[in-house]
Amino acid sequence: TTVKNTCLQIDAVCNQNITFDEIRTKTQQAAAFLFNKGIKHGDVVSICSANNIDYCWQILAVLNTGASCALISSSSTPRELKHSINITKPKAIIGKHFSDEQLKVLEEAEFVKYIWLENVPLAFTKCESSSCLLQELEEHETLSQWTGLCPAEGNDTAFILSSSGTTGLPKGVLLSHNNLITMLSHSGIFMRHNGTAIGLMPFCHAYGLGLMLMALYEGTKMVVLPKFSLKTFINVIESFKVSHLHIVPSLLTNLAKNHEVNSKTLSTIQEVFTGAGAILTKHQRAFISKLSATAKIYHSYGMTESTFVVLFAECRFDKPGSAGKLLPGVTAKVISEDGEELKEQLGELCLKGNLIMKGYLNNPEATSEAIDQYRWLHTGDLAYFDSDGYFYIVDRIKEMIKYQGHQISPTELELVLLTHPAVSEVAVVGVPHEEYGEVPKAFVVSNNCESVTAEELSQLVKNELSHYKQLRGGVSFVTTLPTSPTGKILRKHL
């Protein structure tokens, strides 16, 4: 009874909570409802909402039918949303709030049969109230085939997440049930039973999703934040006596530099987990000075294609810049450009094990580029390891831009900028930033017929793409861009 009534998640904004028993009951009710709507093994259902305490039972209900769950950011612009659903072809969409522009995209997609959301607008015919998901089924409605048991196999796709490549728009990463089971076998490393964590990382991304599932698995209370503000974040730490933080490097740097954040503010923190970028040693030391003497900081490295974190270790100042050591069950090697295996030398990091994705959805060419015939995932990251087995991520071979835990495709920004009539050629690259690590910057060749300003181009990106994809590195106008003999723009020379 105690376990059943244990509060597992709390909404930081409205203070509502949900228990083990409520999650189980709602999962079963929603799964039966979806099944009776024709959602079955082989189908895709998309969840498109900000972090909230309904997210967990909604994804579990989808998985319980045997369907796959495609997670989409609620901040997606209509352009991004259209691309996402055209990849995954969801039969149904579950969300909280959509703009009219987003709903128009969903309504126009023939493959989308149902849209469940909180407030149903009259103008859209496919929309139903999400409260339907929890309706008690009439006895005659319940299909005799429904057993309540997930019909999926271990290698079937559980989640489809978005990840960007260096030569195209975001792709659908296929994570299997086996991938998730392997990830959860590591949950005791990242979550503590009876601890309290903050659900800050987006649940629609691999890291945020993994942390949320691990918290459920370990019985860690999670205070869910739908959107970030430093004031709310600090208030949550103090009000809920948060014991464990999972944060991106830029937030750790902010906390280290903020004079209003002190040892009293962070007195309940026992462990801090960070990854997705480098942190200056001086900022680490400043942050540690604000923690209790027994508190620990851990660094890590992972990617969507590896399901979750694959490198992990406690912060050591004698290993500055290290992302950690390999987690159990993960194998790694570092190779030269011609594929030769290197020891304690710089090369491309390759990973192997049960955490590695199945591949990219309906994209065998991109899959074969990422995963070779021996199932090695080529990360595109330059790395080396020392004699103690600590890995160091030095740079990226591929030109993805990582900003505050988000991945940004340069190609996606370039395609938007090229829609402006005055833009002849464009290349977007990541440029160093002390606080955020890296931000996008555009190099633009304008044509002679039209005039355009940097402000206009920045506004264009702002109108078309999510907040984290903005040109925070600015816009520079150039006369030419460096190209290869075949005409491919060489971003690395900018």
Short mmCIF file of C-alpha atoms in Angstrom, two decimals, residues 237 242-245 261-272 284-297 314 317:
data_model
loop_
_atom_site.label_atom_id
_atom_site.label_comp_id
_atom_site.label_asym_id
_atom_site.label_seq_id
_atom_site.Cartn_x
_atom_site.Cartn_y
_atom_site.Cartn_z
CA ILE A 237 15.39 23.11 -5.23
CA VAL A 242 15.97 18.42 -4.24
CA SER A 243 18.80 15.96 -3.72
CA HIS A 244 19.86 15.24 -7.31
CA LEU A 245 20.41 17.61 -10.23
CA VAL A 261 23.08 31.01 -5.62
CA ASN A 262 25.02 29.97 -2.54
CA SER A 263 25.68 27.03 -0.23
CA LYS A 264 22.35 27.61 1.53
CA THR A 265 20.46 27.49 -1.78
CA LEU A 266 22.11 24.19 -2.71
CA SER A 267 22.36 22.70 0.79
CA THR A 268 20.14 19.68 -0.03
CA ILE A 269 22.01 18.71 -3.21
CA GLN A 270 23.87 15.41 -2.85
CA GLU A 271 24.78 14.63 -6.45
CA VAL A 272 24.99 16.61 -9.71
CA GLN A 284 33.45 23.56 -11.88
CA ARG A 285 35.51 24.63 -8.87
CA ALA A 286 33.25 27.63 -8.25
CA PHE A 287 30.15 25.41 -8.37
CA ILE A 288 31.64 22.74 -6.11
CA SER A 289 32.46 25.44 -3.54
CA LYS A 290 28.70 26.08 -3.24
CA LEU A 291 27.87 22.43 -2.52
CA SER A 292 28.15 20.53 0.75
CA ALA A 293 31.46 18.83 1.46
CA THR A 294 30.02 15.38 0.70
CA ALA A 295 28.28 16.31 -2.59
CA LYS A 296 29.58 14.83 -5.84
CA ILE A 297 29.62 15.92 -9.49
CA GLU A 314 32.85 11.34 -11.09
CA PHE A 317 40.49 17.52 -11.45
#
